[in-house]
PDB file of C-alpha atoms in Angstrom:
ATOM      1  CA  UNK A  28       8.719  -6.896 -34.489  1.00 33.00           C
ATOM      2  CA  UNK A  29       6.312  -3.920 -34.383  1.00 32.00           C
ATOM      3  CA  UNK A  30       6.394  -0.530 -32.741  1.00 32.00           C
ATOM      4  CA  UNK A  31       3.881   2.306 -32.267  1.00 29.00           C
ATOM      5  CA  UNK A  32       4.430   6.017 -31.827  1.00 29.00           C
ATOM      6  CA  UNK A  33       1.171   7.038 -30.187  1.00 27.00           C
ATOM      7  CA  UNK A  34       1.381  10.801 -30.704  1.00 28.00           C
ATOM      8  CA  UNK A  35       4.476  11.942 -32.484  1.00 30.00           C
ATOM      9  CA  UNK A  36       6.032  15.326 -31.490  1.00 31.00           C
ATOM     10  CA  UNK A  37       4.536  18.236 -33.281  1.00 32.00           C
ATOM     11  CA  UNK A  38       1.756  16.218 -34.872  1.00 34.00           C
ATOM     12  CA  UNK A  39      -1.132  15.685 -32.379  1.00 31.00           C
ATOM     13  CA  UNK A  40      -3.609  13.050 -33.456  1.00 33.00           C
ATOM     14  CA  UNK A  41      -1.184  11.165 -35.722  1.00 34.00           C
ATOM     15  CA  UNK A  42       0.128   7.750 -34.994  1.00 34.00           C
ATOM     16  CA  UNK A  43       2.227   5.336 -37.043  1.00 34.00           C
ATOM     17  CA  UNK A  44       2.757   1.630 -36.998  1.00 34.00           C
ATOM     18  CA  UNK A  45       5.853  -0.038 -38.326  1.00 34.00           C
ATOM     19  CA  UNK A  46       6.512  -3.673 -39.062  1.00 33.00           C
ATOM     20  CA  UNK A  47      10.230  -4.416 -39.289  1.00 33.00           C
ATOM     21  CA  UNK A  48      10.910  -7.636 -41.133  1.00 34.00           C
ATOM     22  CA  UNK A  49      13.639  -9.967 -39.841  1.00 32.00           C
ATOM     23  CA  UNK A  50      13.717 -12.069 -42.995  1.00 30.00           C
ATOM     24  CA  UNK A  51      17.117 -13.432 -44.035  1.00 27.00           C
ATOM     25  CA  UNK A  52      17.374 -11.540 -47.264  1.00 25.00           C
ATOM     26  CA  UNK A  53      20.080  -9.086 -48.381  1.00 24.00           C
ATOM     27  CA  UNK A  54      18.357  -7.677 -51.469  1.00 27.00           C
ATOM     28  CA  UNK A  55      18.011  -4.483 -49.514  1.00 27.00           C
ATOM     29  CA  UNK A  56      21.798  -3.955 -49.219  1.00 29.00           C
ATOM     30  CA  UNK A  57      22.379  -4.170 -52.931  1.00 30.00           C
ATOM     31  CA  UNK A  58      19.493  -1.689 -53.493  1.00 31.00           C
ATOM     32  CA  UNK A  59      20.897   0.912 -51.043  1.00 34.00           C
ATOM     33  CA  UNK A  60      24.386   0.760 -52.358  1.00 35.00           C
ATOM     34  CA  UNK A  61      23.238   0.777 -56.016  1.00 35.00           C
ATOM     35  CA  UNK A  62      21.425   4.102 -55.349  1.00 36.00           C
ATOM     36  CA  UNK A  63      24.497   5.569 -53.891  1.00 38.00           C
ATOM     37  CA  UNK A  64      26.815   4.409 -56.612  1.00 39.00           C
ATOM     38  CA  UNK A  65      24.447   5.413 -59.338  1.00 37.00           C
ATOM     39  CA  UNK A  66      24.386   8.974 -57.890  1.00 35.00           C
ATOM     40  CA  UNK A  67      28.196   9.047 -57.985  1.00 40.00           C
ATOM     41  CA  UNK A  68      28.271   7.859 -61.580  1.00 38.00           C
ATOM     42  CA  UNK A  69      25.622  10.358 -62.759  1.00 33.00           C
ATOM     43  CA  UNK A  70      27.442  13.203 -61.019  1.00 34.00           C
ATOM     44  CA  UNK A  71      30.397  12.662 -63.361  1.00 36.00           C
ATOM     45  CA  UNK A  72      28.353  12.330 -66.572  1.00 38.00           C
ATOM     46  CA  UNK A  73      27.869  15.275 -68.940  1.00 40.00           C
ATOM     47  CA  UNK A  74      24.444  16.251 -70.302  1.00 39.00           C
ATOM     48  CA  UNK A  75      25.421  14.748 -73.736  1.00 45.00           C
ATOM     49  CA  UNK A  76      24.752  11.022 -73.258  1.00 47.00           C
ATOM     50  CA  UNK A  77      26.761  10.234 -76.466  1.00 52.00           C
ATOM     51  CA  UNK A  78      29.908  11.246 -74.528  1.00 66.00           C
ATOM     52  CA  UNK A  79      29.404   8.751 -71.681  1.00 73.00           C
ATOM     53  CA  UNK A  80      31.264   5.562 -71.091  1.00 87.00           C
ATOM     54  CA  UNK A  81      28.714   2.722 -71.073  1.00 92.00           C
ATOM     55  CA  UNK A  82      29.578  -0.166 -68.803  1.00 95.00           C
ATOM     56  CA  UNK A  83      27.985  -2.554 -66.255  1.00 95.00           C
ATOM     57  CA  UNK A  84      29.455  -4.381 -63.247  1.00 96.00           C
ATOM     58  CA  UNK A  85      27.751  -7.583 -62.065  1.00 96.00           C
ATOM     59  CA  UNK A  86      26.859  -8.771 -59.478  1.00 95.00           C
ATOM     60  CA  UNK A  87      25.890  -5.595 -57.604  1.00 92.00           C
ATOM     61  CA  UNK A  88      26.618  -7.216 -54.256  1.00 92.00           C
ATOM     62  CA  UNK A  89      28.078 -10.252 -52.488  1.00 94.00           C
ATOM     63  CA  UNK A  90      26.901 -11.344 -49.033  1.00 93.00           C
ATOM     64  CA  UNK A  91      29.168 -14.085 -47.765  1.00 95.00           C
ATOM     65  CA  UNK A  92      29.089 -15.956 -44.409  1.00 96.00           C
ATOM     66  CA  UNK A  93      32.411 -17.743 -43.912  1.00 96.00           C
ATOM     67  CA  UNK A  94      34.300 -19.527 -41.165  1.00 96.00           C
ATOM     68  CA  UNK A  95      37.248 -17.793 -39.573  1.00 96.00           C
ATOM     69  CA  UNK A  96      40.303 -18.183 -41.820  1.00 96.00           C
ATOM     70  CA  UNK A  97      38.217 -19.538 -44.753  1.00 97.00           C
ATOM     71  CA  UNK A  98      39.181 -18.343 -48.171  1.00 97.00           C
ATOM     72  CA  UNK A  99      36.779 -17.754 -51.047  1.00 96.00           C
ATOM     73  CA  UNK A 100      37.169 -16.669 -54.663  1.00 97.00           C
ATOM     74  CA  UNK A 101      34.319 -14.965 -56.488  1.00 97.00           C
ATOM     75  CA  UNK A 102      34.089 -13.350 -59.922  1.00 98.00           C
ATOM     76  CA  UNK A 103      33.224  -9.689 -60.832  1.00 97.00           C
ATOM     77  CA  UNK A 104      32.219  -9.142 -64.428  1.00 98.00           C
ATOM     78  CA  UNK A 105      32.679  -5.877 -66.200  1.00 97.00           C
ATOM     79  CA  UNK A 106      30.693  -5.518 -69.421  1.00 96.00           C
ATOM     80  CA  UNK A 107      31.649  -2.841 -71.978  1.00 96.00           C
ATOM     81  CA  UNK A 108      28.370  -1.718 -73.473  1.00 94.00           C
ATOM     82  CA  UNK A 109      29.882   0.855 -75.705  1.00 91.00           C
ATOM     83  CA  UNK A 110      31.419   0.931 -79.136  1.00 89.00           C
ATOM     84  CA  UNK A 111      35.056   1.688 -78.086  1.00 90.00           C
ATOM     85  CA  UNK A 112      37.554   0.072 -75.907  1.00 93.00           C
ATOM     86  CA  UNK A 113      37.736   1.084 -72.243  1.00 94.00           C
ATOM     87  CA  UNK A 114      40.161   0.725 -69.407  1.00 95.00           C
ATOM     88  CA  UNK A 115      39.085  -0.351 -65.927  1.00 97.00           C
ATOM     89  CA  UNK A 116      40.854   0.272 -62.669  1.00 97.00           C
ATOM     90  CA  UNK A 117      39.424  -1.358 -59.478  1.00 97.00           C
ATOM     91  CA  UNK A 118      39.813  -0.405 -55.838  1.00 97.00           C
ATOM     92  CA  UNK A 119      38.298  -1.030 -52.416  1.00 97.00           C
ATOM     93  CA  UNK A 120      36.466   1.717 -50.530  1.00 96.00           C
ATOM     94  CA  UNK A 121      35.242   1.663 -47.003  1.00 95.00           C
ATOM     95  CA  UNK A 122      31.526   2.049 -46.427  1.00 90.00           C
ATOM     96  CA  UNK A 123      29.572   3.520 -43.488  1.00 86.00           C
ATOM     97  CA  UNK A 124      26.077   4.655 -42.847  1.00 75.00           C
ATOM     98  CA  UNK A 125      25.486   8.263 -41.679  1.00 71.00           C
ATOM     99  CA  UNK A 126      23.200   9.369 -38.900  1.00 63.00           C
ATOM    100  CA  UNK A 127      20.158   9.569 -41.190  1.00 62.00           C
ATOM    101  CA  UNK A 128      20.787   6.368 -43.019  1.00 61.00           C
ATOM    102  CA  UNK A 129      22.710   7.700 -45.996  1.00 71.00           C
ATOM    103  CA  UNK A 130      25.528   5.469 -47.229  1.00 77.00           C
ATOM    104  CA  UNK A 131      28.990   7.136 -47.446  1.00 85.00           C
ATOM    105  CA  UNK A 132      32.216   5.984 -49.044  1.00 90.00           C
ATOM    106  CA  UNK A 133      35.633   6.607 -47.544  1.00 92.00           C
ATOM    107  CA  UNK A 134      39.291   5.749 -48.149  1.00 94.00           C
ATOM    108  CA  UNK A 135      40.185   2.045 -47.655  1.00 94.00           C
ATOM    109  CA  UNK A 136      41.553   0.947 -44.298  1.00 94.00           C
ATOM    110  CA  UNK A 137      40.239   3.964 -42.368  1.00 94.00           C
ATOM    111  CA  UNK A 138      37.375   2.169 -40.552  1.00 94.00           C
ATOM    112  CA  UNK A 139      37.513  -0.775 -38.129  1.00 94.00           C
ATOM    113  CA  UNK A 140      35.384  -2.895 -40.396  1.00 95.00           C
ATOM    114  CA  UNK A 141      37.342  -2.224 -43.565  1.00 96.00           C
ATOM    115  CA  UNK A 142      37.814  -4.990 -46.161  1.00 96.00           C
ATOM    116  CA  UNK A 143      41.156  -3.563 -47.379  1.00 95.00           C
ATOM    117  CA  UNK A 144      43.422  -6.176 -45.837  1.00 95.00           C
ATOM    118  CA  UNK A 145      41.110  -9.162 -46.600  1.00 97.00           C
ATOM    119  CA  UNK A 146      40.144  -8.754 -50.240  1.00 97.00           C
ATOM    120  CA  UNK A 147      42.623  -8.964 -53.166  1.00 97.00           C
ATOM    121  CA  UNK A 148      41.561  -7.910 -56.625  1.00 98.00           C
ATOM    122  CA  UNK A 149      43.076  -9.863 -59.550  1.00 97.00           C
ATOM    123  CA  UNK A 150      43.688  -8.040 -61.819  1.00 97.00           C
ATOM    124  CA  UNK A 151      43.337  -4.420 -60.646  1.00 97.00           C
ATOM    125  CA  UNK A 152      43.617  -3.017 -64.187  1.00 97.00           C
ATOM    126  CA  UNK A 153      42.297  -4.404 -67.502  1.00 96.00           C
ATOM    127  CA  UNK A 154      41.273  -3.235 -70.944  1.00 97.00           C
ATOM    128  CA  UNK A 155      37.958  -4.408 -72.478  1.00 97.00           C
ATOM    129  CA  UNK A 156      37.058  -4.139 -76.166  1.00 95.00           C
ATOM    130  CA  UNK A 157      33.714  -2.907 -77.406  1.00 94.00           C
ATOM    131  CA  UNK A 158      30.924  -5.380 -76.556  1.00 94.00           C
ATOM    132  CA  UNK A 159      33.228  -7.603 -74.602  1.00 97.00           C
ATOM    133  CA  UNK A 160      33.286  -8.668 -70.952  1.00 97.00           C
ATOM    134  CA  UNK A 161      36.220  -8.710 -68.535  1.00 97.00           C
ATOM    135  CA  UNK A 162      36.518 -10.803 -65.446  1.00 98.00           C
ATOM    136  CA  UNK A 163      38.159  -9.846 -62.093  1.00 98.00           C
ATOM    137  CA  UNK A 164      38.543 -12.317 -59.259  1.00 98.00           C
ATOM    138  CA  UNK A 165      37.814 -11.286 -55.645  1.00 98.00           C
ATOM    139  CA  UNK A 166      40.241 -13.325 -53.522  1.00 98.00           C
ATOM    140  CA  UNK A 167      38.639 -13.170 -50.049  1.00 97.00           C
ATOM    141  CA  UNK A 168      39.988 -14.308 -46.613  1.00 97.00           C
ATOM    142  CA  UNK A 169      37.687 -14.257 -43.554  1.00 97.00           C
ATOM    143  CA  UNK A 170      39.689 -12.865 -40.648  1.00 95.00           C
ATOM    144  CA  UNK A 171      39.740 -14.872 -37.416  1.00 95.00           C
ATOM    145  CA  UNK A 172      39.553 -11.846 -35.098  1.00 95.00           C
ATOM    146  CA  UNK A 173      38.361  -8.210 -35.145  1.00 95.00           C
ATOM    147  CA  UNK A 174      34.802  -7.210 -36.112  1.00 95.00           C
ATOM    148  CA  UNK A 175      32.626 -10.290 -36.923  1.00 96.00           C
ATOM    149  CA  UNK A 176      31.220  -8.416 -39.980  1.00 96.00           C
ATOM    150  CA  UNK A 177      33.204  -6.440 -42.466  1.00 96.00           C
ATOM    151  CA  UNK A 178      31.832  -4.503 -45.423  1.00 95.00           C
ATOM    152  CA  UNK A 179      32.840  -2.104 -48.197  1.00 95.00           C
ATOM    153  CA  UNK A 180      32.490  -1.448 -51.940  1.00 95.00           C
ATOM    154  CA  UNK A 181      34.546  -2.675 -54.831  1.00 97.00           C
ATOM    155  CA  UNK A 182      34.725   0.395 -57.174  1.00 96.00           C
ATOM    156  CA  UNK A 183      35.314  -0.048 -60.885  1.00 96.00           C
ATOM    157  CA  UNK A 184      36.411   3.134 -62.630  1.00 95.00           C
ATOM    158  CA  UNK A 185      35.795   2.801 -66.296  1.00 95.00           C
ATOM    159  CA  UNK A 186      37.512   5.241 -68.746  1.00 93.00           C
ATOM    160  CA  UNK A 187      37.857   5.524 -72.492  1.00 91.00           C
ATOM    161  CA  UNK A 188      40.960   3.932 -73.922  1.00 90.00           C
ATOM    162  CA  UNK A 189      41.317   7.077 -76.163  1.00 83.00           C
ATOM    163  CA  UNK A 190      43.745   9.765 -75.163  1.00 76.00           C
ATOM    164  CA  UNK A 191      42.223  12.818 -76.878  1.00 68.00           C
ATOM    165  CA  UNK A 192      39.671  15.498 -76.234  1.00 56.00           C
ATOM    166  CA  UNK A 193      36.826  13.482 -77.733  1.00 62.00           C
ATOM    167  CA  UNK A 194      37.260  10.631 -75.214  1.00 64.00           C
ATOM    168  CA  UNK A 195      34.057   9.722 -73.346  1.00 72.00           C
ATOM    169  CA  UNK A 196      33.619  10.745 -69.751  1.00 83.00           C
ATOM    170  CA  UNK A 197      34.446   8.083 -67.106  1.00 87.00           C
ATOM    171  CA  UNK A 198      31.982   6.144 -65.052  1.00 90.00           C
ATOM    172  CA  UNK A 199      32.357   4.554 -61.603  1.00 92.00           C
ATOM    173  CA  UNK A 200      30.554   1.322 -60.930  1.00 95.00           C
ATOM    174  CA  UNK A 201      30.230  -0.499 -57.573  1.00 94.00           C
ATOM    175  CA  UNK A 202      29.743  -3.832 -56.030  1.00 95.00           C
ATOM    176  CA  UNK A 203      28.890  -3.958 -52.313  1.00 93.00           C
ATOM    177  CA  UNK A 204      30.535  -6.759 -50.272  1.00 95.00           C
ATOM    178  CA  UNK A 205      29.543  -8.089 -46.895  1.00 94.00           C
ATOM    179  CA  UNK A 206      31.823 -10.559 -45.267  1.00 96.00           C
ATOM    180  CA  UNK A 207      30.761 -12.051 -41.881  1.00 95.00           C
ATOM    181  CA  UNK A 208      31.358 -14.988 -39.595  1.00 96.00           C
ATOM    182  CA  UNK A 209      28.240 -14.151 -37.505  1.00 94.00           C
ATOM    183  CA  UNK A 210      25.248 -16.486 -38.209  1.00 92.00           C
ATOM    184  CA  UNK A 211      21.932 -15.108 -39.506  1.00 90.00           C
ATOM    185  CA  UNK A 212      20.183 -16.301 -36.335  1.00 91.00           C
ATOM    186  CA  UNK A 213      22.282 -13.932 -34.280  1.00 92.00           C
ATOM    187  CA  UNK A 214      20.644 -10.803 -35.782  1.00 89.00           C
ATOM    188  CA  UNK A 215      18.965  -8.695 -33.081  1.00 90.00           C
ATOM    189  CA  UNK A 216      17.309  -5.421 -34.244  1.00 86.00           C
ATOM    190  CA  UNK A 217      14.657  -3.231 -32.661  1.00 86.00           C
ATOM    191  CA  UNK A 218      12.654  -0.200 -33.471  1.00 84.00           C
ATOM    192  CA  UNK A 219      14.347   2.791 -31.923  1.00 85.00           C
ATOM    193  CA  UNK A 220      12.098   5.672 -33.025  1.00 85.00           C
ATOM    194  CA  UNK A 221       9.161   6.614 -35.253  1.00 82.00           C
ATOM    195  CA  UNK A 222       8.040  10.140 -36.105  1.00 84.00           C
ATOM    196  CA  UNK A 223       5.464  11.548 -38.540  1.00 83.00           C
ATOM    197  CA  UNK A 224       5.550  15.113 -39.870  1.00 83.00           C
ATOM    198  CA  UNK A 225       3.307  17.079 -42.192  1.00 84.00           C
ATOM    199  CA  UNK A 226       5.056  19.779 -44.171  1.00 86.00           C
ATOM    200  CA  UNK A 227       3.691  23.175 -45.300  1.00 90.00           C
ATOM    201  CA  UNK A 228       2.528  21.674 -48.589  1.00 89.00           C
ATOM    202  CA  UNK A 229       0.654  18.825 -46.792  1.00 83.00           C
ATOM    203  CA  UNK A 230       3.316  16.222 -47.688  1.00 85.00           C
ATOM    204  CA  UNK A 231       3.558  13.469 -45.058  1.00 81.00           C
ATOM    205  CA  UNK A 232       7.029  12.309 -43.977  1.00 82.00           C
ATOM    206  CA  UNK A 233       7.693   9.387 -41.683  1.00 82.00           C
ATOM    207  CA  UNK A 234      11.152   9.019 -40.085  1.00 82.00           C
ATOM    208  CA  UNK A 235      11.945   5.476 -38.913  1.00 82.00           C
ATOM    209  CA  UNK A 236      15.007   4.548 -36.746  1.00 82.00           C
ATOM    210  CA  UNK A 237      16.003   0.940 -36.268  1.00 85.00           C
ATOM    211  CA  UNK A 238      18.857  -0.208 -34.026  1.00 87.00           C
ATOM    212  CA  UNK A 239      20.949  -3.274 -34.767  1.00 89.00           C
ATOM    213  CA  UNK A 240      22.306  -4.731 -31.551  1.00 90.00           C
ATOM    214  CA  UNK A 241      24.051  -7.656 -33.186  1.00 91.00           C
ATOM    215  CA  UNK A 242      27.452  -8.216 -34.841  1.00 92.00           C
ATOM    216  CA  UNK A 243      25.863  -8.912 -38.245  1.00 93.00           C
ATOM    217  CA  UNK A 244      24.229  -6.602 -40.749  1.00 90.00           C
ATOM    218  CA  UNK A 245      20.420  -6.720 -40.411  1.00 87.00           C
ATOM    219  CA  UNK A 246      17.987  -6.512 -43.369  1.00 83.00           C
ATOM    220  CA  UNK A 247      14.793  -4.633 -42.742  1.00 81.00           C
ATOM    221  CA  UNK A 248      11.605  -3.741 -44.662  1.00 82.00           C
ATOM    222  CA  UNK A 249       8.169  -2.831 -43.539  1.00 83.00           C
ATOM    223  CA  UNK A 250       4.826  -1.101 -43.927  1.00 84.00           C
ATOM    224  CA  UNK A 251       3.645   2.222 -42.471  1.00 83.00           C
ATOM    225  CA  UNK A 252       0.065   2.970 -41.621  1.00 84.00           C
ATOM    226  CA  UNK A 253      -0.748   6.415 -40.299  1.00 83.00           C
ATOM    227  CA  UNK A 254      -4.071   7.056 -38.578  1.00 84.00           C
ATOM    228  CA  UNK A 255      -5.673  10.162 -37.058  1.00 82.00           C
ATOM    229  CA  UNK A 256      -7.066  10.526 -33.498  1.00 86.00           C
ATOM    230  CA  UNK A 257     -10.327   8.770 -34.508  1.00 89.00           C
ATOM    231  CA  UNK A 258      -8.495   5.720 -35.792  1.00 88.00           C
ATOM    232  CA  UNK A 259      -9.165   6.508 -39.464  1.00 90.00           C
ATOM    233  CA  UNK A 260      -6.314   5.659 -41.809  1.00 88.00           C
ATOM    234  CA  UNK A 261      -4.759   8.797 -43.194  1.00 82.00           C
ATOM    235  CA  UNK A 262      -2.046   7.213 -45.298  1.00 83.00           C
ATOM    236  CA  UNK A 263      -0.188   3.924 -45.776  1.00 83.00           C
ATOM    237  CA  UNK A 264       2.869   2.797 -47.660  1.00 83.00           C
ATOM    238  CA  UNK A 265       5.874   0.577 -47.768  1.00 82.00           C
ATOM    239  CA  UNK A 266       9.335   1.178 -46.417  1.00 79.00           C
ATOM    240  CA  UNK A 267      11.920   0.465 -49.059  1.00 77.00           C
ATOM    241  CA  UNK A 268      14.093  -2.564 -48.348  1.00 78.00           C
ATOM    242  CA  UNK A 269      17.228  -1.498 -46.460  1.00 77.00           C
ATOM    243  CA  UNK A 270      20.012  -2.711 -44.224  1.00 80.00           C
ATOM    244  CA  UNK A 271      20.967  -1.712 -40.672  1.00 83.00           C
ATOM    245  CA  UNK A 272      24.744  -2.000 -40.093  1.00 86.00           C
ATOM    246  CA  UNK A 273      26.084  -3.557 -36.820  1.00 87.00           C
ATOM    247  CA  UNK A 274      26.090  -1.278 -33.805  1.00 77.00           C
TER     248      UNK A 274
END
């Protein structure tokens, strides 16, 4: 699918072309959520890296298409990369996308597409020794009614097992989970808007808006080519892989 903005508001002579891919790939979702969760983790870290809890959660995302009522069990691995024991507490968070495409976390069970009632974490709490790996099972049930696609994030809060002032600062890791009964072939997305702007410093910015009219999350990626009024290419580049949530 392709769209063209012939002369974008405020920028005479500029036009942009966007190719939105409808490939059945969800690498984009993991990338977006990883950026958000990395920002959350870094926000809680002190400048002294030696005082940080070092851990990793894998996989970074699950994308499951299940039949109504089907049950599925998937592993989530927490690796302690540090030299001291850590404690891990897991919880579900609701996920939504803001008006400008930024991902936002919210309390579980507050949004219609919440996973809260359909994903059980076993166990929710565990302690992991230095260099060791813990395993948590995601016990998943696909609901038979309600939104066809549900999504959220499994958050793993990792803290030092120490109880003193020298304990390392906690980290929060995330695994994005998409659960759907809508087939991939049902995805219907379209280009809703394209605008190019040149800032005071000459930096070119392109805003792209894609609307998902289906009940399933839609992956999208693309390329931008900006030309002037003579048809000469001014700039080109790639749109980072992303996901457009239903509705």
